[in-house]
mmCIF file of C-alpha atoms in Angstrom:
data_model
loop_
_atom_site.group_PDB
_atom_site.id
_atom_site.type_symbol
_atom_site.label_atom_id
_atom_site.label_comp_id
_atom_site.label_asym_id
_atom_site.label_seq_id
_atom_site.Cartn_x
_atom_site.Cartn_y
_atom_site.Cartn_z
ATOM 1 C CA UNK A 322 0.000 0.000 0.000
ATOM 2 C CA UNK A 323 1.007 3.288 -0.573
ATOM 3 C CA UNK A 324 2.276 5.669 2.185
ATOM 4 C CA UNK A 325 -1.182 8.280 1.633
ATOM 5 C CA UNK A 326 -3.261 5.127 1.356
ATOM 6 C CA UNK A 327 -1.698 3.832 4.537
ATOM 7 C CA UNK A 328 -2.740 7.439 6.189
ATOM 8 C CA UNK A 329 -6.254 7.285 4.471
ATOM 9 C CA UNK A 330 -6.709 4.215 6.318
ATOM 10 C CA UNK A 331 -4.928 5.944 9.765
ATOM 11 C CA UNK A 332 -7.215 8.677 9.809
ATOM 12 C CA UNK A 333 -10.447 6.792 9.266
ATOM 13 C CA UNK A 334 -9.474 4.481 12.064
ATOM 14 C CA UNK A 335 -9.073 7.535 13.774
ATOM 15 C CA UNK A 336 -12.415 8.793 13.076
ATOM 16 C CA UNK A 337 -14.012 5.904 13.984
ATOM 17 C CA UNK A 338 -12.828 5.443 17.186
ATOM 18 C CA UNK A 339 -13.736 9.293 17.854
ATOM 19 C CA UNK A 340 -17.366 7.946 16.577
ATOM 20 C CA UNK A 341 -17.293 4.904 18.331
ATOM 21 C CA UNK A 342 -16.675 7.127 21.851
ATOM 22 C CA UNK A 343 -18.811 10.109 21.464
ATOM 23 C CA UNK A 344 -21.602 7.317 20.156
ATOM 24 C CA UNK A 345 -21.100 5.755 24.123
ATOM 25 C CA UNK A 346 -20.757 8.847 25.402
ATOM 26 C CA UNK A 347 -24.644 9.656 24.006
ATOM 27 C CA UNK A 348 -25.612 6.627 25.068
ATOM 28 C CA UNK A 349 -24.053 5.492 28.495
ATOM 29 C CA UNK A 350 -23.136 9.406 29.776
ATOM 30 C CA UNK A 351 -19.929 10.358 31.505
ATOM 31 C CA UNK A 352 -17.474 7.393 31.912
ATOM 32 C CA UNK A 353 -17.679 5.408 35.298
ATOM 33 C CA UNK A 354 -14.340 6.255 36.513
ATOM 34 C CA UNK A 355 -14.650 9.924 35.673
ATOM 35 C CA UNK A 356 -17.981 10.234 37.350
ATOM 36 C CA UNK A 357 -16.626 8.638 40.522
ATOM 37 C CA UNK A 358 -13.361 11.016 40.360
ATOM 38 C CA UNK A 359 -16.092 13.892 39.860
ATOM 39 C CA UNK A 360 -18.555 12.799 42.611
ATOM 40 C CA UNK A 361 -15.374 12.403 45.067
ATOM 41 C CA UNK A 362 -13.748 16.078 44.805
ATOM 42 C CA UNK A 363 -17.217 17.395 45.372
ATOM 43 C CA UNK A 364 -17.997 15.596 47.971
ATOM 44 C CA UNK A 365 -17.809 16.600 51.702
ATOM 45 C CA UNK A 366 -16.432 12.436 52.846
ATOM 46 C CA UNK A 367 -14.653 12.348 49.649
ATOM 47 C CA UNK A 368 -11.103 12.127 51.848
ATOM 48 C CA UNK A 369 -12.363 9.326 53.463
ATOM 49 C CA UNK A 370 -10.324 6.344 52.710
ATOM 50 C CA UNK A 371 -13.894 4.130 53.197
ATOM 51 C CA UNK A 372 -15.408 6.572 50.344
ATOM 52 C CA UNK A 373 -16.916 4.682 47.354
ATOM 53 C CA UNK A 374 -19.651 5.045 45.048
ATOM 54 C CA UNK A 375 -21.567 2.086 44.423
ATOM 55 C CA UNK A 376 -24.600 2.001 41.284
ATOM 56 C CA UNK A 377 -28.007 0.152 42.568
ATOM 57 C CA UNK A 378 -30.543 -1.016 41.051
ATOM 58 C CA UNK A 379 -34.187 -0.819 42.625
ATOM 59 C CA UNK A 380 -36.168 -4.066 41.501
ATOM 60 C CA UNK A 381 -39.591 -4.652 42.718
ATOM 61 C CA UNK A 382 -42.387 -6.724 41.521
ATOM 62 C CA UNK A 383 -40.255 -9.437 40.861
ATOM 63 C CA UNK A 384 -38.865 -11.851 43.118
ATOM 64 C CA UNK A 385 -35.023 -11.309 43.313
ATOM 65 C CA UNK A 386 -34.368 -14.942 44.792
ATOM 66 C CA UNK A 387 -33.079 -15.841 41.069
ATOM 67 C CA UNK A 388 -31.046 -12.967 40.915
ATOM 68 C CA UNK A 389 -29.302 -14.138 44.609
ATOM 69 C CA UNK A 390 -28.678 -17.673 43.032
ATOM 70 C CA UNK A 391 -27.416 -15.951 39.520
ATOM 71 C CA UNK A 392 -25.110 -14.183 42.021
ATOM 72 C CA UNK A 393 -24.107 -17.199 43.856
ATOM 73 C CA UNK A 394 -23.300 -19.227 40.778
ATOM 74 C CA UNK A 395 -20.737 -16.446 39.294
ATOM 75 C CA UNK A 396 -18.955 -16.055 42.130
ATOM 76 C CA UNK A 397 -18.459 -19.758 42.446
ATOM 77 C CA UNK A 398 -16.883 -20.254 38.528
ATOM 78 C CA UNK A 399 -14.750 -16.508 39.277
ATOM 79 C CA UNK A 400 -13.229 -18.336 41.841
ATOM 80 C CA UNK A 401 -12.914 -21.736 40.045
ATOM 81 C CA UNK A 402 -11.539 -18.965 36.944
ATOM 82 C CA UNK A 403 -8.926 -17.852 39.326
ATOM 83 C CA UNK A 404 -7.971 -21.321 40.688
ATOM 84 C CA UNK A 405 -6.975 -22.824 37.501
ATOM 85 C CA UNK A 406 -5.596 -19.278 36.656
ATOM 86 C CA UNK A 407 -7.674 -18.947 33.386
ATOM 87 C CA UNK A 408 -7.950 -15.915 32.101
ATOM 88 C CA UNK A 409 -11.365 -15.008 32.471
ATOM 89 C CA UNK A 410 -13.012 -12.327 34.059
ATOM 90 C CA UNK A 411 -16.430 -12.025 35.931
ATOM 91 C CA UNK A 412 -18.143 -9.842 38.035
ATOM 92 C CA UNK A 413 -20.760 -11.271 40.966
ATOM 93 C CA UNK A 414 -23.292 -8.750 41.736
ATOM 94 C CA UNK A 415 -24.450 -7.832 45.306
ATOM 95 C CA UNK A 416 -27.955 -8.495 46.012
ATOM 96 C CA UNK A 417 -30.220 -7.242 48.803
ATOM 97 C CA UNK A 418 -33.501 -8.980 49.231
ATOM 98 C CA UNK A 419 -35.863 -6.298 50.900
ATOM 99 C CA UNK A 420 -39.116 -7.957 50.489
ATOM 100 C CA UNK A 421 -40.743 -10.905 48.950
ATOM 101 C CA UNK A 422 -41.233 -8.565 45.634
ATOM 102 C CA UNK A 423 -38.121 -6.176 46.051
ATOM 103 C CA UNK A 424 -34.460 -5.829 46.647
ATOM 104 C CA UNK A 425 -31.789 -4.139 45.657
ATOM 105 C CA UNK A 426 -28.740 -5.089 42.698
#
């Protein structure tokens, strides 16, 4: 390939990764780890080293019992992941069961 068709091809990369990231930025908002810095400096226990800002979802009218055992069952093959040092990632959820209809992911 020639050297301007190699940057033709650069710069379109380039502008679709600067799609790609103001396309998640419309959809999803500020990144996690940005908000989090944000929410930190602004707030008054943000100097605590026990800070931390957690996202919950509320779910009623639904029992959240399968969402427990869905919980249960990842963190059982993370930990069979790590043991045999595969590299796979995943992420239990906490759960919170507030009522027979309700709790909190």
């Amino acid at each position: 390939a020639s050297e301007s068709e190699t940057c033709r091809v650069r710069k379109s990369g380039s502008k679709r990764k600067e799609v790609a990231k103001r396309t998640r930025l419309a959809i999803w908002g500020e990144p996690w780890k940005e908000k989090e810095e944000r929410i930190r400096r602004e707030s008054l226990y943000g100097g605590y080293s026990s800070w931390a800002l957690n996202a919950i979802m509320v779910k009623g009218g639904d029992d959240v019992r399968q969402e427990v055992l869905a919980s249960q069952i990842i963190e059982q093959f993370s930990a069979i992941f790590r043991e045999a040092k595969l590299p796979l990632w995943l992420k239990a959820t906490k759960v919170v069961v507030t009522g027979p209809q309700s709790g909190f992911i």
